[in-house]
Amino acid sequence: MTRPLYTLITGATSGIGLELARLFAADATPLLLVARRHDRLIAIRDELEQKYHIDIHIFCCDLARESDREKLITEIQARPFAVGWLVNNAGIGQFGTIAEAHWQQTEQMLKLNMLAPSHLTQTFLPAMQQRGFGRILNIASTAAFQPGPGMGAYFASKAYLLSYSEALAFELEGGAVTATCLCPGATESEFFAVAAMEDSGLVKGKLLPTAADVAALGYRAMQKGQTLAIHGIFNRLRIQSLRLAPRRIVTAITAAILKRER
């Protein structure tokens, strides 16, 4: 018996993850929503079920913990459905110099931003290949394209996810399973408040694109099997320029942009 295909979305209670859940729901795709905040998961499940009349399962989970990831995987694999679309959206930032950072927070961020998407991808990918269909969307960032003094570990974690996604897409080329990496720039979301960087020059006083706009780009790119999606023409042009500029100058400019505004 063929198991019905669901979309698994991590970090599904806010920002880009929530908007992606709404897009999948609008296309009548049943959902598996993962996040740490149980009350938000319940509210979003109720909202989307009532509006779109689809099946939704919620999982309260801290993906930075390997034991939580293993429990999540066991629960999903025991259910009578399969993961057809995997959206690795969960992630956090850390603002401040490397010397100032608390190691426990850095470690949690690296586990969430790198280990969690890698773990889930390697878990659900083989079944996608055996089934002959699958879509994987990893949410990285334009931060992936350069070093980021003031957010060094965060920028490095997104560089890992971009490189991982591009390698995966190459390995899957020509098959029925695809991998897409979405790289948004600064986007309206809770991210900057959680990372304690609302006074950074990157966001202070800036008009940012909405999470809904960014999610729509990622959704289209994922469904088409596109390898890389960069939101915004300015971001695309800037990333092209990074390939031509000396690395030290790129790093210095990024440091100036990230500097706290007084």
PDB file of N, CA and C in Angstrom, residues 117-154:
ATOM      1  N   PRO A 117      19.673  19.831   9.932  1.00  0.00           N
ATOM      2  CA  PRO A 117      19.272  19.608   8.530  1.00  0.00           C
ATOM      3  C   PRO A 117      20.003  18.453   7.873  1.00  0.00           C
ATOM      4  N   SER A 118      21.269  18.247   8.243  1.00  0.00           N
ATOM      5  CA  SER A 118      22.021  17.121   7.682  1.00  0.00           C
ATOM      6  C   SER A 118      21.432  15.796   8.140  1.00  0.00           C
ATOM      7  N   HIS A 119      21.086  15.719   9.410  1.00  0.00           N
ATOM      8  CA  HIS A 119      20.524  14.492   9.987  1.00  0.00           C
ATOM      9  C   HIS A 119      19.187  14.146   9.332  1.00  0.00           C
ATOM     10  N   LEU A 120      18.311  15.135   9.241  1.00  0.00           N
ATOM     11  CA  LEU A 120      16.988  14.872   8.656  1.00  0.00           C
ATOM     12  C   LEU A 120      17.094  14.536   7.172  1.00  0.00           C
ATOM     13  N   THR A 121      17.981  15.215   6.469  1.00  0.00           N
ATOM     14  CA  THR A 121      18.152  14.938   5.043  1.00  0.00           C
ATOM     15  C   THR A 121      18.632  13.504   4.825  1.00  0.00           C
ATOM     16  N   GLN A 122      19.671  13.105   5.539  1.00  0.00           N
ATOM     17  CA  GLN A 122      20.209  11.758   5.357  1.00  0.00           C
ATOM     18  C   GLN A 122      19.220  10.681   5.804  1.00  0.00           C
ATOM     19  N   THR A 123      18.326  11.037   6.710  1.00  0.00           N
ATOM     20  CA  THR A 123      17.326  10.071   7.172  1.00  0.00           C
ATOM     21  C   THR A 123      16.239   9.839   6.130  1.00  0.00           C
ATOM     22  N   PHE A 124      15.691  10.918   5.569  1.00  0.00           N
ATOM     23  CA  PHE A 124      14.519  10.785   4.696  1.00  0.00           C
ATOM     24  C   PHE A 124      14.866  10.684   3.210  1.00  0.00           C
ATOM     25  N   LEU A 125      16.088  11.004   2.830  1.00  0.00           N
ATOM     26  CA  LEU A 125      16.475  10.962   1.422  1.00  0.00           C
ATOM     27  C   LEU A 125      16.399   9.566   0.805  1.00  0.00           C
ATOM     28  N   PRO A 126      16.928   8.520   1.440  1.00  0.00           N
ATOM     29  CA  PRO A 126      16.879   7.196   0.796  1.00  0.00           C
ATOM     30  C   PRO A 126      15.462   6.746   0.423  1.00  0.00           C
ATOM     31  N   ALA A 127      14.495   7.004   1.292  1.00  0.00           N
ATOM     32  CA  ALA A 127      13.113   6.607   0.986  1.00  0.00           C
ATOM     33  C   ALA A 127      12.562   7.423  -0.183  1.00  0.00           C
ATOM     34  N   MET A 128      12.943   8.686  -0.276  1.00  0.00           N
ATOM     35  CA  MET A 128      12.534   9.502  -1.419  1.00  0.00           C
ATOM     36  C   MET A 128      13.058   8.896  -2.716  1.00  0.00           C
ATOM     37  N   GLN A 129      14.320   8.483  -2.692  1.00  0.00           N
ATOM     38  CA  GLN A 129      14.921   7.904  -3.896  1.00  0.00           C
ATOM     39  C   GLN A 129      14.260   6.579  -4.260  1.00  0.00           C
ATOM     40  N   GLN A 130      13.973   5.767  -3.272  1.00  0.00           N
ATOM     41  CA  GLN A 130      13.308   4.486  -3.544  1.00  0.00           C
ATOM     42  C   GLN A 130      11.901   4.701  -4.088  1.00  0.00           C
ATOM     43  N   ARG A 131      11.230   5.738  -3.610  1.00  0.00           N
ATOM     44  CA  ARG A 131       9.864   6.034  -4.024  1.00  0.00           C
ATOM     45  C   ARG A 131       9.824   6.652  -5.416  1.00  0.00           C
ATOM     46  N   GLY A 132      10.912   7.344  -5.774  1.00  0.00           N
ATOM     47  CA  GLY A 132      10.961   8.006  -7.073  1.00  0.00           C
ATOM     48  C   GLY A 132      10.410   9.406  -7.065  1.00  0.00           C
ATOM     49  N   PHE A 133      10.355  10.032  -5.888  1.00  0.00           N
ATOM     50  CA  PHE A 133       9.942  11.440  -5.793  1.00  0.00           C
ATOM     51  C   PHE A 133      10.402  12.006  -4.464  1.00  0.00           C
ATOM     52  N   GLY A 134      10.849  13.274  -4.500  1.00  0.00           N
ATOM     53  CA  GLY A 134      11.180  13.972  -3.273  1.00  0.00           C
ATOM     54  C   GLY A 134      11.678  15.375  -3.564  1.00  0.00           C
ATOM     55  N   ARG A 135      11.390  16.279  -2.652  1.00  0.00           N
ATOM     56  CA  ARG A 135      11.875  17.654  -2.751  1.00  0.00           C
ATOM     57  C   ARG A 135      12.455  18.055  -1.398  1.00  0.00           C
ATOM     58  N   ILE A 136      13.675  18.589  -1.416  1.00  0.00           N
ATOM     59  CA  ILE A 136      14.336  19.038  -0.193  1.00  0.00           C
ATOM     60  C   ILE A 136      14.637  20.523  -0.336  1.00  0.00           C
ATOM     61  N   LEU A 137      14.252  21.314   0.660  1.00  0.00           N
ATOM     62  CA  LEU A 137      14.524  22.749   0.673  1.00  0.00           C
ATOM     63  C   LEU A 137      15.281  23.094   1.946  1.00  0.00           C
ATOM     64  N   ASN A 138      16.502  23.588   1.795  1.00  0.00           N
ATOM     65  CA  ASN A 138      17.294  24.046   2.923  1.00  0.00           C
ATOM     66  C   ASN A 138      17.329  25.570   2.926  1.00  0.00           C
ATOM     67  N   ILE A 139      17.042  26.170   4.077  1.00  0.00           N
ATOM     68  CA  ILE A 139      17.042  27.628   4.184  1.00  0.00           C
ATOM     69  C   ILE A 139      18.390  28.075   4.733  1.00  0.00           C
ATOM     70  N   ALA A 140      19.200  28.630   3.861  1.00  0.00           N
ATOM     71  CA  ALA A 140      20.503  29.165   4.273  1.00  0.00           C
ATOM     72  C   ALA A 140      20.363  30.679   4.414  1.00  0.00           C
ATOM     73  N   SER A 141      21.198  31.447   3.725  1.00  0.00           N
ATOM     74  CA  SER A 141      21.176  32.902   3.872  1.00  0.00           C
ATOM     75  C   SER A 141      22.190  33.492   2.906  1.00  0.00           C
ATOM     76  N   THR A 142      22.025  34.763   2.578  1.00  0.00           N
ATOM     77  CA  THR A 142      23.080  35.433   1.826  1.00  0.00           C
ATOM     78  C   THR A 142      24.355  35.538   2.658  1.00  0.00           C
ATOM     79  N   ALA A 143      24.235  35.323   3.965  1.00  0.00           N
ATOM     80  CA  ALA A 143      25.418  35.260   4.823  1.00  0.00           C
ATOM     81  C   ALA A 143      26.360  34.136   4.410  1.00  0.00           C
ATOM     82  N   ALA A 144      25.848  33.160   3.684  1.00  0.00           N
ATOM     83  CA  ALA A 144      26.645  31.991   3.295  1.00  0.00           C
ATOM     84  C   ALA A 144      27.778  32.335   2.332  1.00  0.00           C
ATOM     85  N   PHE A 145      27.732  33.519   1.724  1.00  0.00           N
ATOM     86  CA  PHE A 145      28.664  33.839   0.646  1.00  0.00           C
ATOM     87  C   PHE A 145      29.895  34.623   1.095  1.00  0.00           C
ATOM     88  N   GLN A 146      30.000  34.951   2.392  1.00  0.00           N
ATOM     89  CA  GLN A 146      31.166  35.692   2.866  1.00  0.00           C
ATOM     90  C   GLN A 146      31.345  35.501   4.360  1.00  0.00           C
ATOM     91  N   PRO A 147      32.562  35.767   4.878  1.00  0.00           N
ATOM     92  CA  PRO A 147      32.746  35.747   6.333  1.00  0.00           C
ATOM     93  C   PRO A 147      31.975  36.897   6.968  1.00  0.00           C
ATOM     94  N   GLY A 148      31.614  36.735   8.250  1.00  0.00           N
ATOM     95  CA  GLY A 148      30.823  37.766   8.919  1.00  0.00           C
ATOM     96  C   GLY A 148      31.360  38.138  10.285  1.00  0.00           C
ATOM     97  N   PRO A 149      32.372  38.984  10.359  1.00  0.00           N
ATOM     98  CA  PRO A 149      32.859  39.416  11.677  1.00  0.00           C
ATOM     99  C   PRO A 149      31.735  40.054  12.489  1.00  0.00           C
ATOM    100  N   GLY A 150      31.548  39.593  13.683  1.00  0.00           N
ATOM    101  CA  GLY A 150      30.415  40.020  14.503  1.00  0.00           C
ATOM    102  C   GLY A 150      29.315  38.970  14.539  1.00  0.00           C
ATOM    103  N   MET A 151      29.358  38.052  13.562  1.00  0.00           N
ATOM    104  CA  MET A 151      28.449  36.897  13.552  1.00  0.00           C
ATOM    105  C   MET A 151      29.193  35.726  12.913  1.00  0.00           C
ATOM    106  N   GLY A 152      30.444  35.543  13.312  1.00  0.00           N
ATOM    107  CA  GLY A 152      31.326  34.616  12.618  1.00  0.00           C
ATOM    108  C   GLY A 152      30.821  33.191  12.522  1.00  0.00           C
ATOM    109  N   ALA A 153      30.366  32.644  13.630  1.00  0.00           N
ATOM    110  CA  ALA A 153      29.918  31.247  13.624  1.00  0.00           C
ATOM    111  C   ALA A 153      28.619  31.093  12.835  1.00  0.00           C
ATOM    112  N   TYR A 154      27.739  32.094  12.924  1.00  0.00           N
ATOM    113  CA  TYR A 154      26.473  32.027  12.174  1.00  0.00           C
ATOM    114  C   TYR A 154      26.736  32.032  10.676  1.00  0.00           C
TER     115      TYR A 154
END
